[in-house]
Coordinates of C-alpha atoms in Angstrom, one line a residue:
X139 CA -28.4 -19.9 -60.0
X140 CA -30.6 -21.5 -62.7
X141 CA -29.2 -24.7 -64.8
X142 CA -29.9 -22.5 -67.9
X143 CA -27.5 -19.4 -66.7
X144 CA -24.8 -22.1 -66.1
X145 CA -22.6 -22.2 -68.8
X146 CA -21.1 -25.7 -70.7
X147 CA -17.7 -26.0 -68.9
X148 CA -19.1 -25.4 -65.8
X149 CA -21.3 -28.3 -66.0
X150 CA -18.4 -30.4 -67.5
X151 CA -16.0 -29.4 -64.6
X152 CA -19.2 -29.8 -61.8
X153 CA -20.1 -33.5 -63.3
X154 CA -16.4 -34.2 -63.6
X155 CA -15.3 -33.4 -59.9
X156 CA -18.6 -35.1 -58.7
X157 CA -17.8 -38.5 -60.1
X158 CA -14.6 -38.7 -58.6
X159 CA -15.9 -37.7 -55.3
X160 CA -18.5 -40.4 -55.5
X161 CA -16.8 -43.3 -57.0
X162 CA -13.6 -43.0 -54.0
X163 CA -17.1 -43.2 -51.5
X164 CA -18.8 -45.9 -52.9
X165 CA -16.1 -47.8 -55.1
X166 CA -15.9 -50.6 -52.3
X167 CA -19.5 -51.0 -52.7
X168 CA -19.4 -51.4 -56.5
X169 CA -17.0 -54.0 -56.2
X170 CA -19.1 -56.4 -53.6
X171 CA -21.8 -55.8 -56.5
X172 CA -19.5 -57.1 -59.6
X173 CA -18.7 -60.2 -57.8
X174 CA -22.2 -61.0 -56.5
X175 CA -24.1 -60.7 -59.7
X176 CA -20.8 -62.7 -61.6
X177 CA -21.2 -66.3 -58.8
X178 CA -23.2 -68.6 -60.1
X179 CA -26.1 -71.0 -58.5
X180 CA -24.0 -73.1 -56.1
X181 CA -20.7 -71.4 -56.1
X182 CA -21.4 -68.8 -53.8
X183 CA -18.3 -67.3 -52.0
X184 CA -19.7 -64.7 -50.7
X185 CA -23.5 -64.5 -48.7
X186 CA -24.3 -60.6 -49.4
X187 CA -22.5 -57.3 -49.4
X188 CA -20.8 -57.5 -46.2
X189 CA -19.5 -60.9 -46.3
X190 CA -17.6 -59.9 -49.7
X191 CA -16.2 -56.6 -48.0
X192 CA -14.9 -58.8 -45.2
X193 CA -13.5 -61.6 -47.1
X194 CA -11.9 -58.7 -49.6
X195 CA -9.8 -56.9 -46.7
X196 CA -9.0 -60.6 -45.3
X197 CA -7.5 -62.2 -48.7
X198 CA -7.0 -58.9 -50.9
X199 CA -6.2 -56.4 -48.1
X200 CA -8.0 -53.0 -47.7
X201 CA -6.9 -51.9 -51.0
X202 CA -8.2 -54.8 -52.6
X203 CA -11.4 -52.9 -52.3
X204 CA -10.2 -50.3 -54.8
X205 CA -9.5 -53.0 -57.5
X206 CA -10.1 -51.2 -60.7
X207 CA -11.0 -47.6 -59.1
X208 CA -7.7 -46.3 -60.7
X209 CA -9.5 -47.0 -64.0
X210 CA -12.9 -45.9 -62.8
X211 CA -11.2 -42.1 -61.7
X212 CA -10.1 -42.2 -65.2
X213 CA -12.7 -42.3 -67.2
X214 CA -15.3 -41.6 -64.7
X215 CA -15.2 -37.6 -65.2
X216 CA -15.7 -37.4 -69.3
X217 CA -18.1 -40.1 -68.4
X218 CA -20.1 -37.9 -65.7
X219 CA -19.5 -34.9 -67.2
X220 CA -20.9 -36.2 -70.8
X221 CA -24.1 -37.5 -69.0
X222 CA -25.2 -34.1 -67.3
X223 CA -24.1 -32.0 -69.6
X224 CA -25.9 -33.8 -72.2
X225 CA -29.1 -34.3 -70.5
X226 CA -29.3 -30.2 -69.7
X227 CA -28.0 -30.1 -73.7
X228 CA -31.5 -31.9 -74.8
X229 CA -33.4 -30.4 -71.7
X230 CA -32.8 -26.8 -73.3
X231 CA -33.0 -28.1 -76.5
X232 CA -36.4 -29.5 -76.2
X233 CA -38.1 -27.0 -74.3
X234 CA -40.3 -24.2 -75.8
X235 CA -39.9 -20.9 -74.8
X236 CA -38.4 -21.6 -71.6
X237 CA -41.1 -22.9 -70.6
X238 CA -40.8 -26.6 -68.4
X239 CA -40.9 -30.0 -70.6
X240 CA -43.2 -33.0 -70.6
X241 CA -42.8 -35.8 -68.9
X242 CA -42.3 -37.3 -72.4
X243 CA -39.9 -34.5 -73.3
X244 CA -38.0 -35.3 -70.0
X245 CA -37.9 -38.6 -70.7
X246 CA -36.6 -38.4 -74.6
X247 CA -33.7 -35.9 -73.3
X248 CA -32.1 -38.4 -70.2
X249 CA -32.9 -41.2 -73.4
X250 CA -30.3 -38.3 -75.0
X251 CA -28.1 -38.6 -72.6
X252 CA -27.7 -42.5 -71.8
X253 CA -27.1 -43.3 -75.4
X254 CA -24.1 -40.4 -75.2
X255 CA -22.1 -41.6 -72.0
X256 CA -22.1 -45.4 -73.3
X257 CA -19.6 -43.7 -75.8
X258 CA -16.7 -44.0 -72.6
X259 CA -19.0 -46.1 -70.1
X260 CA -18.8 -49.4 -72.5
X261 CA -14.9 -49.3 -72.0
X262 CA -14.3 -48.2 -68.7
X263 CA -17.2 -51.1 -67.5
X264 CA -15.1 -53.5 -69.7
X265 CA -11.9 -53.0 -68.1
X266 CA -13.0 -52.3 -64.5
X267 CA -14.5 -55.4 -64.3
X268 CA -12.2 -57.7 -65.3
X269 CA -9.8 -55.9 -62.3
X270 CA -13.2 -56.4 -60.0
X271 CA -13.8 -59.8 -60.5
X272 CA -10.0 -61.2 -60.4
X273 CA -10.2 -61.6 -56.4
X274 CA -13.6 -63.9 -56.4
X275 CA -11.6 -65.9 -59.6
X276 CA -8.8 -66.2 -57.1
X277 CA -11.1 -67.1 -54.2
X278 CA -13.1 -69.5 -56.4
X279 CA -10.1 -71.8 -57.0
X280 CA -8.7 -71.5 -53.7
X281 CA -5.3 -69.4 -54.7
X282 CA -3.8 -66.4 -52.4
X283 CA -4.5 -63.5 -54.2
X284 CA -1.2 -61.2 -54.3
X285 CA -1.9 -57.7 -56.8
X286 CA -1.3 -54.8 -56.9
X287 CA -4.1 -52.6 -56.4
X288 CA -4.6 -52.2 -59.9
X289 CA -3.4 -55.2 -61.5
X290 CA -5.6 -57.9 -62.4
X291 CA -4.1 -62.2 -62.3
X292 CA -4.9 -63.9 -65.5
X293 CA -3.3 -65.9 -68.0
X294 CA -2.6 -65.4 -71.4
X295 CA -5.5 -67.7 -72.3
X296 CA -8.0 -65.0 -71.1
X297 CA -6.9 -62.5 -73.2
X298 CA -7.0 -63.9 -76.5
X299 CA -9.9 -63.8 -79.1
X300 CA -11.9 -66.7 -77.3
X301 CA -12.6 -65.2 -73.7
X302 CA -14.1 -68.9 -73.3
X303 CA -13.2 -70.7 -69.5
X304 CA -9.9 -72.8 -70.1
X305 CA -7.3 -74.2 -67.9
X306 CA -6.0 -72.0 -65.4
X307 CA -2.4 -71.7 -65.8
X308 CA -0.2 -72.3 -63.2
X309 CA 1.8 -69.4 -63.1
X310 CA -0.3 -66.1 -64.2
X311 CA 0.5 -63.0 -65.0
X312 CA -0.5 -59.5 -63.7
X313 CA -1.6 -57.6 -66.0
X314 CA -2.3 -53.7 -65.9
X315 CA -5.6 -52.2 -67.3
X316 CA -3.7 -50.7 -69.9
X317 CA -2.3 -53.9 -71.3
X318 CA -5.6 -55.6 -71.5
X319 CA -6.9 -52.7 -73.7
X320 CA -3.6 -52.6 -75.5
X321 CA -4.3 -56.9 -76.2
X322 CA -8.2 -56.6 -76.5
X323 CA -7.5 -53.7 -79.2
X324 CA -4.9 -56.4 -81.3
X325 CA -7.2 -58.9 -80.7
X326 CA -10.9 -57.3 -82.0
X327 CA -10.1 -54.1 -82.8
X328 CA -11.8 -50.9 -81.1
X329 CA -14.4 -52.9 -80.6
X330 CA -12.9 -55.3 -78.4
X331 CA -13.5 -52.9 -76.0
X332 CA -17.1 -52.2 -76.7
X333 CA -18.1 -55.8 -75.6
X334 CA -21.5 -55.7 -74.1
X335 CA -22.3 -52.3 -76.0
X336 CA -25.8 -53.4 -76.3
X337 CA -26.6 -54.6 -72.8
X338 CA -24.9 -51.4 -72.0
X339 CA -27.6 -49.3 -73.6
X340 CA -30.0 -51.2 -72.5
X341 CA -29.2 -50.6 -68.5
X342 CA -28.2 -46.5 -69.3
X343 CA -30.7 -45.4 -72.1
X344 CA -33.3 -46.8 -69.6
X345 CA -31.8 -45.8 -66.3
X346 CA -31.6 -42.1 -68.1
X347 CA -35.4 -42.2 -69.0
X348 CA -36.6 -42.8 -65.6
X349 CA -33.7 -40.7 -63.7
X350 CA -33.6 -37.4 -65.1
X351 CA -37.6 -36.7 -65.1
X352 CA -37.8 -38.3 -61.7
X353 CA -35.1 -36.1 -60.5
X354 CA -36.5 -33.3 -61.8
X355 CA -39.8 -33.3 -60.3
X356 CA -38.8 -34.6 -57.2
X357 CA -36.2 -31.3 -56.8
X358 CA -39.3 -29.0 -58.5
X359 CA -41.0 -30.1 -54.8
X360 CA -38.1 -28.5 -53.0
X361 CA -38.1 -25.1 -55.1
X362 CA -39.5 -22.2 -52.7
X363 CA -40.8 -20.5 -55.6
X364 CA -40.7 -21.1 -59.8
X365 CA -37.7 -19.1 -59.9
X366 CA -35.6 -20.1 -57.0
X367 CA -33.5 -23.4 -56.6
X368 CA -34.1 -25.7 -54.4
X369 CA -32.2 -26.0 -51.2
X370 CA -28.5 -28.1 -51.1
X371 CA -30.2 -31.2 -48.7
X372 CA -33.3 -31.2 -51.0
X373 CA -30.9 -31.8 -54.3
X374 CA -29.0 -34.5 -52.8
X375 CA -32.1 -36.1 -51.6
X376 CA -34.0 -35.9 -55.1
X377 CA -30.6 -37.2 -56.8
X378 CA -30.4 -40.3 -54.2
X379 CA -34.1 -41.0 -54.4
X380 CA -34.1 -41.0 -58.1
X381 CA -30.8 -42.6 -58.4
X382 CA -31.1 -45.6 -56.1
X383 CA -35.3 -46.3 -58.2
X384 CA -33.5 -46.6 -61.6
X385 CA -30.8 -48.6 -60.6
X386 CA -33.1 -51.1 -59.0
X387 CA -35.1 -50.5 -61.8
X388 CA -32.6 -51.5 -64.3
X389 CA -31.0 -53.9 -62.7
X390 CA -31.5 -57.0 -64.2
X391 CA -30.1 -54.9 -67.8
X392 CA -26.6 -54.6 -65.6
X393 CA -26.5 -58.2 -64.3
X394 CA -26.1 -59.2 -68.0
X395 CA -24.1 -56.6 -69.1
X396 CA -21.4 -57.9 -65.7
X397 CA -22.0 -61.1 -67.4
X398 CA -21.1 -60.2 -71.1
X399 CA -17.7 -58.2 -70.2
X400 CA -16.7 -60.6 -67.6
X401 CA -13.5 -62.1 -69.8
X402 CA -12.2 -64.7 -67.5
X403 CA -14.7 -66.9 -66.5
X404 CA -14.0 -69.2 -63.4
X405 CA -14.1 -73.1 -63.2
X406 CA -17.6 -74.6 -65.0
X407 CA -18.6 -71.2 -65.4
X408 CA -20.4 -70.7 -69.4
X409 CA -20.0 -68.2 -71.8
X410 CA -22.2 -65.9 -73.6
X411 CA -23.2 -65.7 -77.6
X412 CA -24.9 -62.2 -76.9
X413 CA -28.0 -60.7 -74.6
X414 CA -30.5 -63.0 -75.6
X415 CA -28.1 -65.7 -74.5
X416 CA -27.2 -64.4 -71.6
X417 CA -30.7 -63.8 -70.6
X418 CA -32.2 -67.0 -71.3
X419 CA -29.0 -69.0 -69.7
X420 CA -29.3 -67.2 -66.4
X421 CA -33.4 -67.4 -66.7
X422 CA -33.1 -71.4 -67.2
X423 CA -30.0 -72.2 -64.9
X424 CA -30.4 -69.6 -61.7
X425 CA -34.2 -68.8 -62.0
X426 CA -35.7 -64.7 -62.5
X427 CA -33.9 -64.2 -59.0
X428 CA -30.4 -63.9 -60.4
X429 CA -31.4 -60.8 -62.2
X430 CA -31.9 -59.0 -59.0
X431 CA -28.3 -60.1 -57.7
X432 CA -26.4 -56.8 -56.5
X433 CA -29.3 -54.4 -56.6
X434 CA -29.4 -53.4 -53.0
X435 CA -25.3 -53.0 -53.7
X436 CA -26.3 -51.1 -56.7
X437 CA -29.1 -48.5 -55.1
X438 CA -25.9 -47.9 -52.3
X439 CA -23.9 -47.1 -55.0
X440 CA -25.7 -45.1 -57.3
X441 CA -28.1 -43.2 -54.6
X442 CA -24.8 -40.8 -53.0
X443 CA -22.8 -41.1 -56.6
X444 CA -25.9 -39.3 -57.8
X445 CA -26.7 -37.5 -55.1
X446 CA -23.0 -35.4 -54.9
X447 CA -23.6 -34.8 -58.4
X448 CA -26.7 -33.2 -57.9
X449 CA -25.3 -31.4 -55.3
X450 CA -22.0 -30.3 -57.1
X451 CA -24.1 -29.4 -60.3
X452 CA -26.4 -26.8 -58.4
X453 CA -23.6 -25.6 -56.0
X454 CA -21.6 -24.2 -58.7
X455 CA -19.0 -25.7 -57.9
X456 CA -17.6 -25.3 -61.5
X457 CA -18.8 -22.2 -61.9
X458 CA -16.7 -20.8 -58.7
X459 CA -13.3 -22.7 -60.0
X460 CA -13.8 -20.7 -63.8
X461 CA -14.5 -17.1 -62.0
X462 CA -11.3 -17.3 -60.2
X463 CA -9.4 -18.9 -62.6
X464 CA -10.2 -16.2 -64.9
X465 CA -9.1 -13.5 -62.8
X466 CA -6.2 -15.2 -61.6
X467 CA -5.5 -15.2 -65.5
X468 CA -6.3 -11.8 -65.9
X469 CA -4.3 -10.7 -63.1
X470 CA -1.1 -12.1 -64.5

């Protein structure tokens, strides 16, 4: 079936069901990446991505690998679901006649499409890391860590207009995802929870631009003929391939952005007055290296999330669920 004979709900169902297939795979993953790219130059707790999985499951347990993923699942469908259906939105949009789009064209509809998902991407980033991060805080001052799976140790300090480093109280609170919304939204406003909204564009707008084209061509290669799709292993190579280039790619855009949202910072560890901040902070105290911190966790991550997506989008996967819904409804 062609992308243009599949209709808008099927693409919102097909992005939706892939996102939560491929954040419960590679959530773990995603993790070990948040608290890489938050240590700082000589308060390293963890070497690479296999020494943070292992001290997770020793101190956290094996759930403390799914820290945050309740509010990942969430929001990770509309987010998904937004992001291809937009891109094929512009694709259609932009092209004349049918006829295929230039490389330009490409690039201008996944630039579409980035700036759309930050809409639900900003918030869920915001609050999944702060449930991420609270088990390298914990490590970092030498405290067992004791959560739930989705509750996140801080004090009341952390969540007040400030977000500066302070004294660690000595007996924190655990406090759910929804309660630090609920605070950030008395505290700022809605846009408490779009902290980091620019750094956020600039990783997705970008990361769109050079994954939709690239995924494009790369799954043209695989088409038998013009008007045939291209076989289920060839789509969920092109959508790892392309994946796993942009998110190395744009990188360095989501080290500052982990930096930006990170609320509780841990002992001697500085705030941020914006982007520019950020990036000339990290440039002057870690060196250009730190910029590159979690990008092998990141192409991991992104190459299969990507990947299934690709994969559930030219199945038809939504398409099979809406033809037998229908005629179950019909049938009644």
């Amino acid at each position: 079936m062609s992308q243009q004979q599949i209709s808008l709900p099927a693409k919102l169902i097909n992005g939706g069901i892939a996102g939560i297939v491929g954040v419960t795979c590679v959530f773990p993953i995603d993790l070990a990446k948040t608290r890489l790219q938050n240590q700082r130059s000589g308060q390293q707790i963890y070497k690479n991505m296999m020494d943070c999985l292992v001290k997770t499951i020793r101190s956290e347990g094996y759930l403390g690998m799914y820290r945050g993923a309740a509010v990942n699942l969430t929001l990770v469908t509309p987010e998904k679901a937004i992001k291809l259906a937009a891109n094929d939105f512009f694709r259609q949009h932009l092209s004349k006649d049918g006829k295929g789009l230039t490389l330009f064209r490409e690039m201008l509809a996944g630039c579409g499409a980035g700036m759309c998902q930050v809409i639900v991407t900003t918030p869920m980033e915001m609050l999944k890391i702060q449930l991420q991060d609270a088990g390298r805080l914990a490590a970092q001052q030498k405290k067992p860590v004791m959560m739930a799976p989705t509750k996140l140790v801080v004090t009341n300090a952390v969540l007040s207009r400030s977000y500066n480093s302070g004294p660690v109280a000595s007996v924190p609170k655990a406090v759910s995802a929804t309660q630090i919304a609920k605070e950030l939204v008395q505290a700022q406003g809605i846009q408490g929870l779009y902290r980091g909204l620019g750094a956020t564009l600039m990783r997705d707008v970008p990361f769109s631009i050079v994954y939709f084209p690239l995924f494009a061509n790369l799954n043209r290669l695989g088409k038998p003929s013009p008007q045939e799709s291209s076989p289920f292993y060839w789509a969920f190579l092109s959508g790892c391939v392309a994946g796993s280039t942009a998110a190395v790619a744009v990188n360095p855009c989501d080290v500052v952005k982990t930096r930006l949202q990170s609320l509780n910072k841990g002992a001697s560890e500085e705030s941020y007055n914006g982007v520019m901040d950020c990036v000339s902070k990290i440039m002057r105290k870690e060196g250009p290296a730190a910029f590159l911190k979690g990008a092998g966790c990141r192409a991991l991550v992104i190459a299969p999330l990507f990947g299934i997506a690709q994969v559930m989008y030219f199945v038809g996967v939504g398409e099979y669920i809406l033809d037998n819904f229908s005629l179950s409804f019909l049938s009644i």
